[in-house]
Coordinates of C-alpha atoms in Angstrom, one line a residue:
M1 CA -6.8 25.3 0.2
R2 CA -8.1 23.1 -2.8
L3 CA -6.6 20.5 -5.0
R4 CA -6.8 21.3 -8.9
S5 CA -5.2 17.9 -10.1
I6 CA -3.1 14.8 -9.4
Q7 CA -1.5 12.2 -11.5
F8 CA -0.6 8.8 -10.3
E9 CA 2.1 6.2 -11.5
N10 CA 2.6 2.9 -10.1
F11 CA 1.0 3.9 -6.9
R12 CA -0.8 1.1 -5.5
N13 CA -3.5 0.0 -7.8
H14 CA -3.1 3.0 -10.0
R15 CA -0.5 2.3 -12.9
S16 CA -1.2 5.6 -14.6
F17 CA -4.4 7.7 -13.4
S18 CA -5.0 11.3 -13.3
F19 CA -8.0 12.9 -11.0
E20 CA -9.2 16.5 -11.2
P21 CA -11.5 17.1 -8.2
E22 CA -14.3 19.7 -8.1
D23 CA -14.6 22.5 -5.4
G24 CA -16.9 21.7 -2.5
I25 CA -18.1 17.8 -1.8
N26 CA -16.6 15.2 -4.3
L27 CA -18.0 11.7 -3.7
I28 CA -15.6 8.9 -5.4
Y29 CA -17.3 5.7 -5.7
G30 CA -16.8 2.4 -6.9
Q31 CA -16.4 -1.5 -6.1
N32 CA -13.8 -2.3 -3.4
G33 CA -10.7 -2.6 -5.0
S34 CA -11.2 0.1 -7.9
G35 CA -8.6 2.6 -6.1
K36 CA -10.9 4.8 -4.1
T37 CA -8.6 4.9 -0.9
S38 CA -5.6 5.1 -3.0
I39 CA -6.6 8.1 -4.5
L40 CA -7.2 9.9 -0.9
E41 CA -4.0 8.5 0.2
G42 CA -2.0 10.0 -2.6
I43 CA -3.3 13.4 -1.7
H44 CA -2.4 12.7 1.6
Y45 CA 1.1 12.1 0.5
C46 CA 1.4 15.2 -1.2
A47 CA 0.1 17.1 1.7
L48 CA 2.1 15.8 4.6
T49 CA 4.5 13.2 2.7
K50 CA 2.9 10.1 4.1
G51 CA -0.2 8.2 4.0
F52 CA -3.0 7.9 6.5
V53 CA -3.0 4.2 6.5
S54 CA 0.6 4.2 8.1
A55 CA 1.9 1.8 5.5
A56 CA 5.7 2.1 4.6
D57 CA 6.5 3.9 1.4
G58 CA 7.3 0.5 -0.3
E59 CA 4.0 -0.8 0.2
C60 CA 2.7 1.8 -1.9
L61 CA 4.2 0.5 -4.9
S62 CA 2.1 -1.1 -7.7
F63 CA 2.7 -4.9 -7.9
S64 CA 6.3 -5.1 -9.5
A65 CA 7.3 -1.7 -10.3
G66 CA 10.4 -0.1 -8.9
Y67 CA 9.1 3.3 -8.4
F68 CA 6.1 5.4 -7.9
L69 CA 5.5 9.1 -8.6
L70 CA 2.7 11.6 -7.4
T71 CA 2.2 15.1 -9.1
A72 CA -0.3 17.5 -7.7
L73 CA -1.2 20.9 -8.1
F74 CA -2.9 22.9 -5.1
E75 CA -4.1 26.3 -5.2
S76 CA -4.7 28.4 -2.1
S77 CA -7.5 30.5 -0.9
S78 CA -5.6 33.4 -1.9
G79 CA -4.8 32.0 -5.4
I80 CA -1.2 31.0 -4.9
E81 CA -0.2 27.5 -6.7
T82 CA 1.9 24.8 -5.3
A83 CA 3.0 22.2 -7.4
V84 CA 4.1 18.7 -5.6
R85 CA 6.5 16.2 -6.8
L86 CA 6.8 12.9 -4.7
S87 CA 8.5 10.3 -5.6
Y88 CA 9.9 7.0 -4.3
T89 CA 12.3 4.2 -5.6
K90 CA 13.5 1.2 -3.6
E91 CA 17.1 2.3 -4.1
S92 CA 16.7 6.1 -3.5
G93 CA 13.9 6.1 -1.0
K94 CA 11.4 9.1 -1.3
K95 CA 12.2 12.4 -2.4
L96 CA 9.9 15.7 -2.4
Q97 CA 9.9 18.6 -5.1
I98 CA 8.0 21.7 -4.4
D99 CA 7.7 23.9 -7.3
G100 CA 10.5 22.2 -8.8
N101 CA 13.0 22.5 -6.0
E102 CA 13.7 19.6 -4.0
L103 CA 12.9 20.1 -0.4
K104 CA 14.9 18.7 2.5
P105 CA 13.9 17.9 5.3
F106 CA 10.4 17.0 4.6
S107 CA 9.3 18.5 7.9
L108 CA 9.7 21.9 6.2
H109 CA 6.5 21.0 4.0
I110 CA 4.1 20.1 6.9
G111 CA 1.7 22.8 7.4
S112 CA 1.9 24.3 3.7
I113 CA -0.9 22.2 2.5
P114 CA -3.5 21.6 5.5
C115 CA -5.3 18.4 5.3
I116 CA -7.7 16.5 7.3
S117 CA -8.4 12.9 6.7
F118 CA -10.6 10.2 8.1
S119 CA -10.5 6.5 7.8
P120 CA -12.1 3.6 9.8
P121 CA -8.7 2.2 11.1
E122 CA -8.2 5.6 12.6
I123 CA -10.7 4.4 15.5
V124 CA -7.7 3.5 17.2
I125 CA -7.1 6.9 18.1
V126 CA -10.1 6.7 20.5
S127 CA -10.2 2.9 21.4
G128 CA -6.3 2.1 21.0
P129 CA -3.1 2.5 23.0
P130 CA -1.9 6.3 24.0
G131 CA 0.7 6.1 21.2
E132 CA -2.2 6.6 18.9
R133 CA -3.6 9.6 20.4
R134 CA -0.1 11.0 20.8
R135 CA 0.2 10.8 17.2
F136 CA -2.9 12.2 16.5
L137 CA -2.1 15.4 18.9
D138 CA 1.1 15.9 17.3
N139 CA -0.1 15.6 13.8
A140 CA -2.6 18.1 14.5
V141 CA -0.3 20.6 16.5
C142 CA 2.5 20.5 13.8
Q143 CA 0.2 21.5 11.0
S144 CA -0.6 24.6 13.0
D145 CA 2.5 25.7 14.6
R146 CA 5.6 25.3 12.9
R147 CA 7.7 26.2 16.1
Y148 CA 5.9 23.0 17.8
L149 CA 7.4 20.8 15.0
D150 CA 10.8 21.9 15.4
N151 CA 10.6 21.5 19.1
L152 CA 9.2 17.8 18.7
L153 CA 12.0 17.0 16.5
I154 CA 14.8 18.4 18.9
Y155 CA 12.9 16.5 21.7
R156 CA 13.0 13.2 20.0
R157 CA 16.8 13.7 19.2
L158 CA 17.6 14.5 22.7
L159 CA 15.4 11.5 24.0
Q160 CA 17.2 9.3 21.8
Q161 CA 20.8 10.5 23.1
R162 CA 19.8 10.5 26.6
N163 CA 18.5 7.0 26.2
A164 CA 22.0 6.0 24.8
L165 CA 23.6 7.1 27.6
L166 CA 21.3 5.7 30.3
Q167 CA 21.8 2.0 28.3
Q168 CA 25.7 2.8 28.7
L169 CA 25.1 3.5 32.5
S170 CA 23.5 0.2 32.5
Q171 CA 25.8 -1.9 31.2
S172 CA 28.7 0.1 33.3
P173 CA 27.4 0.8 36.9
G174 CA 30.8 2.3 37.9
K175 CA 31.0 4.8 35.2
D176 CA 30.8 8.4 35.7
R177 CA 27.1 9.9 35.6
S178 CA 28.1 13.5 35.4
M179 CA 26.8 13.7 31.8
L180 CA 23.4 12.4 32.4
Q181 CA 22.3 15.6 34.6
L182 CA 23.4 17.8 31.3
W183 CA 21.3 15.4 29.2
S184 CA 18.6 15.7 31.8
E185 CA 18.4 19.5 31.9
N186 CA 18.3 19.4 28.1
L187 CA 16.0 17.0 27.6
A188 CA 13.6 18.8 30.8
S189 CA 13.8 22.2 28.6
S190 CA 12.7 20.3 25.3
A191 CA 10.1 18.4 27.1
A192 CA 8.4 21.3 28.6
S193 CA 8.5 23.3 25.1
V194 CA 6.6 20.4 23.7
T195 CA 4.3 19.9 26.5
A196 CA 3.3 23.5 26.8
G197 CA 2.3 23.3 22.9
R198 CA 0.2 20.4 23.5
V199 CA -1.7 21.7 26.4
R200 CA -2.0 25.2 24.8
F201 CA -3.5 23.7 21.3
L202 CA -5.9 21.6 23.4
A203 CA -7.1 24.7 25.1
E204 CA -7.7 26.3 21.8
F205 CA -9.2 23.3 20.2
H206 CA -11.3 22.0 22.7
P207 CA -14.4 24.5 22.1
F208 CA -14.5 23.3 18.6
V209 CA -14.7 19.7 19.6
E210 CA -17.6 20.3 22.3
L211 CA -19.7 22.3 19.7
L212 CA -19.5 19.8 17.0
H213 CA -19.7 16.3 19.4
R214 CA -22.9 17.9 21.0
D215 CA -24.6 18.3 17.4
L216 CA -23.4 14.8 16.3
S217 CA -23.9 12.6 19.4
G218 CA -27.6 14.2 20.5
G219 CA -26.4 16.3 23.2
Q220 CA -23.2 14.5 24.9
T221 CA -20.7 16.9 26.7
P222 CA -17.1 15.9 25.5
S223 CA -13.9 16.7 27.5
I224 CA -10.0 16.3 26.7
E225 CA -7.7 15.8 29.3
Y226 CA -4.0 15.8 29.1
S227 CA -2.4 13.5 31.6
S228 CA 1.2 13.9 31.8
T229 CA 4.0 11.8 33.6
I230 CA 4.2 15.1 35.7
G231 CA 0.7 15.3 36.7
R232 CA -2.8 16.0 35.0
L233 CA -2.7 19.2 33.1
L234 CA -5.9 20.8 32.5
E235 CA -4.9 24.3 31.5
P236 CA -1.8 25.8 30.1
V237 CA 1.3 26.1 32.6
P238 CA 4.6 28.2 32.2
E239 CA 7.1 26.6 30.5
S240 CA 9.6 27.4 33.3
E241 CA 7.4 25.5 36.0
L242 CA 7.2 22.4 33.4
R243 CA 10.8 22.4 33.0
E244 CA 11.5 22.2 37.0
R245 CA 8.9 19.4 37.4
F246 CA 10.5 17.6 34.7
L247 CA 13.7 17.8 35.9
Q248 CA 12.7 17.0 39.2
R249 CA 11.0 13.6 37.8
F250 CA 14.2 12.9 36.1
Q251 CA 16.1 13.0 39.3
E252 CA 13.6 11.1 41.1
N253 CA 13.6 8.4 38.4
E254 CA 17.3 8.3 37.7
Q255 CA 18.3 4.9 39.3
Q256 CA 15.4 3.3 37.8
E257 CA 16.1 4.7 34.5
I258 CA 19.8 3.6 34.6
L259 CA 18.5 0.1 35.4
R260 CA 16.1 -0.1 32.4
G261 CA 18.3 1.9 29.9
Q262 CA 15.4 4.0 29.0
T263 CA 13.7 7.7 30.0
L264 CA 10.7 6.8 31.6
S265 CA 8.9 10.5 32.0
G266 CA 8.2 12.9 29.1
P267 CA 5.8 13.7 26.5
H268 CA 6.9 10.5 24.5
R269 CA 4.8 8.8 27.4
D270 CA 1.9 11.1 28.1
E271 CA -1.6 10.2 27.7
L272 CA -4.6 11.9 26.0
I273 CA -7.9 11.0 27.6
F274 CA -11.2 11.5 25.5
L275 CA -14.3 11.4 27.6
S276 CA -18.2 12.0 26.8
D277 CA -20.4 13.0 29.7
G278 CA -17.4 12.4 32.0
R279 CA -16.9 9.1 31.1
E280 CA -13.6 7.7 29.6
S281 CA -14.7 7.0 25.6
K282 CA -12.1 4.0 25.6
R283 CA -13.8 2.1 28.2
Y284 CA -17.2 2.9 28.4
S285 CA -18.4 4.3 25.0
S286 CA -19.7 2.0 22.1
Q287 CA -18.2 1.7 19.0
G288 CA -20.6 3.9 17.4
Q289 CA -20.1 6.6 20.2
Q290 CA -16.3 6.1 19.4
R291 CA -16.7 6.5 15.9
T292 CA -18.8 9.7 16.6
F293 CA -16.2 11.2 18.6
L294 CA -13.4 10.5 16.1
I295 CA -15.5 12.3 13.4
S296 CA -16.0 15.3 15.8
L297 CA -12.5 15.4 16.4
K298 CA -11.5 15.3 12.6
L299 CA -14.3 18.3 11.8
A300 CA -13.3 20.1 14.6
L301 CA -9.6 19.9 13.1
F302 CA -11.2 21.7 10.1
Q303 CA -12.7 24.5 11.8
Y304 CA -9.6 25.0 14.2
F305 CA -7.1 25.3 11.0
N306 CA -9.3 27.1 9.1
E307 CA -9.7 29.8 12.0
K308 CA -5.9 29.5 13.1
I309 CA -4.1 29.4 10.2
G310 CA -6.4 31.3 7.5
E311 CA -6.4 28.4 5.1
T312 CA -9.2 26.1 4.1
P313 CA -8.2 22.5 4.8
I314 CA -8.7 19.7 2.2
C315 CA -10.7 17.0 3.9
L316 CA -10.4 13.6 2.8
L317 CA -13.1 11.0 4.6
D318 CA -12.3 7.3 3.5
D319 CA -15.7 5.2 3.4
I320 CA -17.1 7.2 6.4
F321 CA -20.7 6.5 5.3
S322 CA -20.0 3.0 6.3
E323 CA -19.2 4.2 9.7
L324 CA -22.6 6.0 10.4
D325 CA -26.4 5.9 10.4
G326 CA -28.6 7.9 8.2
K327 CA -29.2 10.7 10.6
R328 CA -25.5 11.0 11.2
T329 CA -24.7 10.9 7.6
A330 CA -26.9 14.0 6.7
A331 CA -25.6 15.7 9.4
V332 CA -21.9 15.3 8.6
L333 CA -22.7 16.2 4.8
D334 CA -24.5 19.3 6.0
I335 CA -21.4 20.2 8.0
L336 CA -19.2 19.4 5.0
E337 CA -21.1 22.1 2.9
G338 CA -19.3 24.5 4.4
C339 CA -16.0 23.0 4.9
G340 CA -14.6 24.1 1.2
Q341 CA -13.0 20.9 -0.7
T342 CA -14.2 17.5 0.4
L343 CA -13.1 14.2 -1.2
I344 CA -15.2 11.3 0.0
S345 CA -14.6 7.5 -0.9
S346 CA -17.8 5.2 -0.7
A347 CA -18.9 1.7 -2.2
D348 CA -22.0 3.1 -2.7
L349 CA -23.6 6.0 -4.5
K350 CA -25.0 8.6 -2.2
N351 CA -27.5 11.4 -3.7
H352 CA -26.6 14.5 -2.1
P353 CA -27.3 18.1 -3.8
G354 CA -24.7 20.0 -5.1
S355 CA -22.1 16.7 -4.6
A356 CA -19.6 16.1 -7.8
V357 CA -19.8 12.3 -8.5
H358 CA -16.6 10.7 -9.7
H359 CA -17.3 6.9 -10.4
L360 CA -14.4 4.9 -10.6
Q361 CA -14.2 1.4 -13.0
T362 CA -12.7 -1.9 -11.8
T363 CA -9.7 -1.2 -14.0
P364 CA -8.2 1.9 -12.2
S365 CA -5.2 1.9 -14.7
T366 CA -7.1 3.7 -17.1
Q367 CA -7.3 7.8 -17.2
N368 CA -11.0 8.1 -16.7
S369 CA -13.0 8.8 -13.9

């Protein structure tokens, strides 16, 4: 997959801007505030319908603008073109058109344009709370497994409905609990599907992480463990067994869940544990080691997607040079040479043979780069 062109209207500090990257490595450099990150975020929006800096859609509007518009043309490795038009207004919200046809829900677009991103704030995937690692895992599996995305959306709806019933029971202690058993059975089945998809992905993904992390870290051995509310899962487990374990846990926690008005077990509370040489990275690794682990995860995703779905992802790397020393920078660039189209933002010009260089001026509303 490659991006042929993208146009910005009123997107962050790009009032009107066009960008046409080359194949291979593209270095986008310029002073802070020139709009380097905004280019990468706009591409991410077109690929995954959201930015990678977790900002609300309204925050991406240029100052005083009432709308933003992104128009992009992508081409697959087989030569098939996909035209993406993503717009947002304060009144109507976000709209997505693919090849001229409006697409709803947006989830139907996920996976069509595989995309890997890195930005410094994403270090929370390694160092932050469990929700950040669950989000990383869900985003990764959704791009490579359409069925998983459907199962995840179903699980979230069932979870919301079961929690609503638990809150009703909490407020009315004498209320009939017969419906709770039905919701517990449905949620247990859905939780089993989501958990099985996650564990299956990790089993396939880990070898890619192991090889890359050893190269970038100087020989450290990484491992990834899935810690579920029904126990630590180190290898794939049949869905039927997972379902029974979740249902048993719901029954064991029923009284406590009613008192608290929320479901206390399930994929929404599971944890992903990253380890280097058997020590948890979140607790025992330095910031530099945590960054190296994160970069290994991101580059491993590229290799995994390339093999799993047969399409080369687009790599978006925001300010990656500031996170690495010279030796690791050279190692990453060597790896990226075989990674299809890559766009890297940097405040400094880095000389790398074969890279296309795009210099952004401090007035990004112009058409030139």
